[in-house]
């Protein structure tokens, strides 16, 4: 088997990659920046076209892949043979796994042995090409949108793919030559004949015998033969050896192939904990043997090791631009992303020129990688290139302002597993049930808790960086301000204040006064180098800061809107000079498909209001299908296309990398960085597949932004005496502030379980 290399953490590899590539590019123009076998940029191979969005091997998948890929993009076609010898592009040897064949021919399934395994299904070798003409393709991966299944896209032949898509390159994959030979069908004859009609750049197969049969025909020509490795323990049918054992003799493979294609984990193994292990020597060994190396199984909506923070661009870079080795190509279901990675984000230094006037504001620091509002999250945000650091201010029972993304400690700490779990209560004023609130504990008590990483997509089984789930320490506002002030690369602070009226009237805590005092004590009122951005969805809070020109006041729209009345904008200008809106207020969606665009951003800017959009996240489930499960493309649509002035993000590294993309400096944006028509995917669906129409978002009116003045801060009653360990706190209270009985731990567990079942 291949050898594991010495230990390199991912972040060290990426840093080494950027530095080494930059030095190489500046030091010698005669040397290629790429560590591929040829020295050329890695190829992007579109598996079945753009199969991450459209049905695999459909006409739409192939055409959109070519339209959004690099000029050297290769289309991947899994070749199957019909009973009359026609070669079709289809991803599976069983036609029901990607088409509606079973609806047309319900009684024509068969059972055959494929590579020693008995399979029942509808096989291409049982049908003529004419019989397959009415059969349409469908999405074969259930987690992907089925909305394009009714578009009447039929099964295509190899020649039709070339005619329809006109690809820069064509890659024929032959996964089952041995099976077709058993049915008296010659895959060899087909590919030789096809190569006379169209240019075939690559032919790959997991079968040694098939590639050996082609060496005399394609050995040194334009068409390259590539051996495909399956799982290490799978048995290659013509040699009866495992693929793992075949990998130990690359010299032998070079005798019948000019390259190999391997699952990506052959190069970067992934442990059962979904973290990267040490990279292997495979790429080095193969290049030494004169073999190109192609990595497969890339998909933006697939499982990505936690090391990459749900960023597929970071994953691609670890294979093509890590400063140590580079594969010669990648096979992807989302070819737009590796296309942009290779052209726009590779060989970037840490001080790369900013190409876009875009303000990157953190959301609880780098909260996608560490527990939010901790020193770890803030330090990571700074190292990732954030422009403005944020702090959502909460108040303790003893009046200490500190940073935490939620007033409910259960959302961001381990308080539910602490000695304070009996403080669980309902707060109808804040519309929170079963909460444990920051204002119920002193700062010393809160310091005894551990922060907890926020996982907004657990319903999709997507967790964030489990190794760091409780890392870091929470920070008082004063410590946050000092940290931000000492971070020379940070241009400002973003202070978010919510629930001020409730805290003043019901808890005797003046959060606005606490923020003003902390800013003054930290010296922010006597400097001009750092921006001070005060943010709230309560206009009364912003009015409290309106007397000073030192502050940029940001009004947060608390709901998704489709438009804003002119009079409402004029009213907002009385207390704010910037506005924070949701992504949905820019591109409204229906069942994760964009239905169009609003004029909210340009309209606000026409009134000289700066516009920031929240929240941007790397997890693909947070992005509409129209943005191709690509966080960079989503940022591009909101900023380059719609003109938003900044983004608020859990992953500052992504936005910081985007604004430094070299492609943004090109005179003409490449297709893989160019905007798409909002709502364009809806036009590619059959009427029967359109998502059901939803009511449009509201139009923001004057009444929606009007808020009464903040109430005076009431006198807070003295806290009860604490026990010997100093950790006791006021007892829980019910909906009307009355004491409630604390149930036994068993009953609490049962209630939580029932709640989860009901909500589920």
Coordinates of N, CA and C in Angstrom, one line a residue, residues 30-128:
X30 N 9.7 31.3 -15.4 CA 10.0 30.2 -16.3 C 9.5 28.9 -15.8
X31 N 9.2 28.8 -14.5 CA 8.8 27.6 -13.8 C 7.3 27.6 -13.6
X32 N 6.7 26.5 -13.8 CA 5.3 26.4 -13.6 C 5.0 26.4 -12.1
X33 N 3.8 27.1 -11.8 CA 3.4 27.1 -10.4 C 2.8 25.8 -10.0
X34 N 2.4 25.0 -11.0 CA 1.6 23.8 -10.7 C 2.6 22.6 -10.5
X35 N 2.2 21.8 -9.5 CA 3.0 20.6 -9.2 C 2.4 19.3 -9.8
X36 N 1.7 19.5 -10.9 CA 1.2 18.4 -11.7 C 2.3 17.7 -12.5
X37 N 2.0 16.6 -13.0 CA 3.0 15.9 -13.8 C 3.5 16.7 -15.0
X38 N 2.5 17.4 -15.7 CA 2.9 18.1 -16.9 C 3.3 19.6 -16.6
X39 N 3.0 20.0 -15.4 CA 3.2 21.4 -15.1 C 2.0 22.3 -15.4
X40 N 1.0 21.8 -16.1 CA -0.2 22.5 -16.4 C -1.2 22.5 -15.3
X41 N -2.1 23.4 -15.4 CA -3.2 23.5 -14.4 C -4.0 22.2 -14.3
X42 N -4.4 21.8 -13.2 CA -5.2 20.5 -13.1 C -6.5 20.6 -13.9
X43 N -6.9 19.5 -14.4 CA -8.2 19.4 -15.2 C -9.4 19.4 -14.2
X44 N -10.5 20.0 -14.7 CA -11.8 19.8 -14.1 C -12.6 18.9 -14.9
X45 N -13.0 17.8 -14.3 CA -13.8 16.8 -15.0 C -15.2 16.8 -14.4
X46 N -16.2 17.0 -15.2 CA -17.6 17.1 -14.7 C -18.3 15.7 -14.8
X47 N -18.5 15.1 -13.7 CA -19.0 13.8 -13.7 C -20.5 13.8 -14.0
X48 N -20.8 13.3 -15.2 CA -22.2 13.3 -15.7 C -22.7 14.7 -16.0
X49 N -21.7 15.6 -16.2 CA -22.1 17.0 -16.4 C -22.2 17.7 -15.0
X50 N -23.1 18.6 -14.9 CA -23.3 19.3 -13.6 C -24.4 18.5 -12.9
X51 N -23.9 17.3 -12.4 CA -24.8 16.3 -11.8 C -25.2 16.6 -10.4
X52 N -24.6 17.6 -9.8 CA -25.0 18.0 -8.5 C -26.3 18.8 -8.4
X53 N -26.7 19.3 -9.6 CA -28.0 20.1 -9.6 C -29.0 19.3 -10.5
X54 N -28.5 18.9 -11.7 CA -29.4 18.3 -12.7 C -29.2 16.7 -12.7
X55 N -30.2 16.0 -13.2 CA -30.0 14.6 -13.3 C -28.7 14.2 -14.0
X56 N -28.0 13.3 -13.5 CA -26.7 12.8 -14.0 C -26.9 12.4 -15.5
X57 N -26.0 12.9 -16.3 CA -25.9 12.6 -17.7 C -27.0 13.1 -18.5
X58 N -27.8 14.1 -18.0 CA -28.9 14.7 -18.8 C -28.3 15.8 -19.7
X59 N -29.1 16.2 -20.6 CA -28.6 17.3 -21.5 C -28.4 18.6 -20.8
X60 N -29.3 18.9 -19.8 CA -29.1 20.1 -19.0 C -27.8 20.0 -18.2
X61 N -27.5 18.9 -17.6 CA -26.3 18.7 -16.8 C -25.0 18.9 -17.7
X62 N -25.0 18.4 -18.8 CA -23.8 18.5 -19.7 C -23.7 19.9 -20.2
X63 N -24.8 20.6 -20.6 CA -24.7 21.9 -21.2 C -24.3 22.9 -20.1
X64 N -24.9 22.9 -18.9 CA -24.6 23.8 -17.9 C -23.2 23.7 -17.4
X65 N -22.7 22.4 -17.4 CA -21.3 22.2 -17.0 C -20.3 22.9 -17.9
X66 N -20.6 22.8 -19.2 CA -19.7 23.5 -20.2 C -19.8 25.0 -20.1
X67 N -21.0 25.5 -19.9 CA -21.3 26.9 -19.8 C -20.7 27.6 -18.6
X68 N -20.4 26.8 -17.5 CA -19.9 27.4 -16.2 C -18.6 26.9 -15.8
X69 N -17.9 26.1 -16.7 CA -16.6 25.5 -16.4 C -15.4 26.2 -17.1
X70 N -14.2 25.7 -16.8 CA -13.0 26.3 -17.4 C -13.0 26.0 -18.9
X71 N -12.1 26.6 -19.6 CA -12.0 26.4 -21.1 C -11.4 25.0 -21.4
X72 N -10.9 24.3 -20.3 CA -10.3 23.0 -20.5 C -11.2 21.9 -19.9
X73 N -12.4 22.2 -19.5 CA -13.3 21.3 -18.8 C -13.5 20.0 -19.6
X74 N -13.5 18.9 -19.0 CA -13.8 17.6 -19.6 C -15.1 17.1 -19.1
X75 N -16.0 16.6 -20.0 CA -17.2 16.0 -19.6 C -17.0 14.5 -19.4
X76 N -17.5 14.0 -18.3 CA -17.3 12.5 -18.0 C -18.6 11.8 -18.4
X77 N -18.4 10.8 -19.2 CA -19.5 9.9 -19.6 C -19.3 8.5 -19.2
X78 N -20.1 7.9 -18.4 CA -20.1 6.5 -18.0 C -20.7 5.7 -19.2
X79 N -20.0 5.0 -20.0 CA -20.5 4.4 -21.2 C -21.1 3.0 -20.8
X80 N -22.4 2.9 -21.2 CA -23.1 1.6 -21.2 C -23.5 1.2 -22.6
X81 N -23.7 0.0 -22.9 CA -24.0 -0.5 -24.2 C -25.4 -1.1 -24.2
X82 N -26.2 -0.7 -25.3 CA -27.5 -1.3 -25.5 C -27.3 -2.6 -26.2
X83 N -28.4 -3.3 -26.4 CA -28.4 -4.6 -27.0 C -27.9 -4.6 -28.5
X84 N -28.1 -3.4 -29.1 CA -27.7 -3.3 -30.5 C -26.4 -2.5 -30.6
X85 N -25.6 -2.5 -29.5 CA -24.3 -2.0 -29.5 C -24.1 -0.5 -29.5
X86 N -25.2 0.3 -29.2 CA -25.1 1.7 -29.1 C -24.5 2.1 -27.8
X87 N -23.6 3.1 -27.7 CA -23.0 3.6 -26.5 C -23.8 4.7 -25.9
X88 N -24.3 4.6 -24.7 CA -25.1 5.6 -24.1 C -24.3 6.1 -22.9
X89 N -24.6 7.4 -22.5 CA -24.0 7.9 -21.3 C -25.0 7.8 -20.1
X90 N -24.6 6.9 -19.2 CA -25.5 6.7 -18.1 C -24.7 6.3 -16.9
X91 N -25.0 6.8 -15.7 CA -24.1 6.6 -14.5 C -24.1 5.3 -13.8
X92 N -25.0 4.3 -14.2 CA -25.2 3.1 -13.5 C -25.5 2.0 -14.5
X93 N -25.1 0.8 -14.2 CA -25.4 -0.4 -15.1 C -26.8 -0.8 -14.9
X94 N -27.5 -0.3 -13.9 CA -28.9 -0.6 -13.8 C -29.7 0.7 -14.1
X95 N -30.5 0.7 -15.1 CA -31.1 1.9 -15.6 C -32.1 2.5 -14.6
X96 N -32.7 1.7 -13.7 CA -33.6 2.3 -12.8 C -33.0 3.3 -11.8
X97 N -31.6 3.2 -11.7 CA -30.9 4.1 -10.8 C -30.5 5.4 -11.5
X98 N -31.5 6.1 -12.0 CA -31.2 7.3 -12.7 C -32.2 7.6 -13.9
X99 N -33.2 6.7 -14.1 CA -34.2 6.9 -15.1 C -35.5 6.3 -14.7
X100 N -36.5 6.5 -15.6 CA -37.8 6.0 -15.3 C -38.1 4.8 -16.1
X101 N -37.1 4.0 -16.4 CA -37.2 2.8 -17.2 C -38.3 1.8 -16.6
X102 N -38.4 1.7 -15.3 CA -39.3 0.8 -14.7 C -40.7 1.2 -14.9
X103 N -41.0 2.4 -15.2 CA -42.4 2.9 -15.5 C -42.7 2.5 -16.9
X104 N -41.8 2.5 -17.8 CA -42.1 2.2 -19.2 C -42.1 0.7 -19.5
X105 N -41.2 0.0 -18.8 CA -41.1 -1.5 -19.0 C -41.1 -2.2 -17.7
X106 N -42.3 -2.2 -17.0 CA -42.3 -2.8 -15.6 C -42.0 -4.2 -15.5
X107 N -42.1 -5.0 -16.6 CA -41.9 -6.4 -16.6 C -40.6 -6.9 -17.2
X108 N -39.7 -6.0 -17.4 CA -38.5 -6.4 -18.2 C -37.2 -6.3 -17.3
X109 N -37.4 -6.4 -16.0 CA -36.2 -6.5 -15.2 C -35.6 -7.9 -15.3
X110 N -34.3 -8.0 -15.0 CA -33.5 -9.3 -15.1 C -32.6 -9.3 -13.9
X111 N -32.1 -10.6 -13.7 CA -31.0 -10.8 -12.7 C -29.8 -11.3 -13.4
X112 N -28.7 -10.5 -13.2 CA -27.4 -10.9 -13.7 C -26.3 -10.8 -12.7
X113 N -25.2 -11.5 -12.9 CA -24.0 -11.4 -12.1 C -23.1 -10.3 -12.6
X114 N -22.8 -9.3 -11.8 CA -21.9 -8.2 -12.2 C -20.7 -8.2 -11.2
X115 N -19.5 -8.5 -11.7 CA -18.3 -8.6 -10.9 C -18.5 -9.5 -9.7
X116 N -19.1 -10.6 -10.0 CA -19.3 -11.6 -8.9 C -20.5 -11.4 -8.0
X117 N -21.3 -10.3 -8.2 CA -22.4 -10.0 -7.4 C -23.7 -10.1 -8.1
X118 N -24.7 -10.8 -7.6 CA -26.0 -11.0 -8.3 C -26.8 -9.7 -8.1
X119 N -27.2 -9.2 -9.2 CA -28.0 -7.9 -9.2 C -29.3 -8.1 -10.0
X120 N -30.3 -7.5 -9.5 CA -31.6 -7.5 -10.3 C -31.9 -6.1 -10.7
X121 N -32.3 -5.9 -11.9 CA -32.7 -4.5 -12.4 C -32.9 -4.5 -13.8
X122 N -33.0 -3.3 -14.4 CA -33.2 -3.1 -15.8 C -31.8 -2.7 -16.4
X123 N -31.2 -3.6 -17.2 CA -29.9 -3.5 -17.7 C -29.9 -2.9 -19.2
X124 N -29.0 -2.0 -19.5 CA -29.0 -1.5 -20.9 C -28.9 -2.6 -22.0
X125 N -28.2 -3.7 -21.6 CA -27.9 -4.7 -22.6 C -29.2 -5.5 -23.0
X126 N -30.3 -5.2 -22.3 CA -31.6 -5.8 -22.6 C -32.5 -5.0 -23.4
X127 N -32.0 -3.8 -23.8 CA -32.9 -2.9 -24.6 C -32.1 -2.3 -25.8
X128 N -32.9 -2.1 -26.9 CA -32.3 -1.5 -28.0 C -32.3 0.0 -27.8

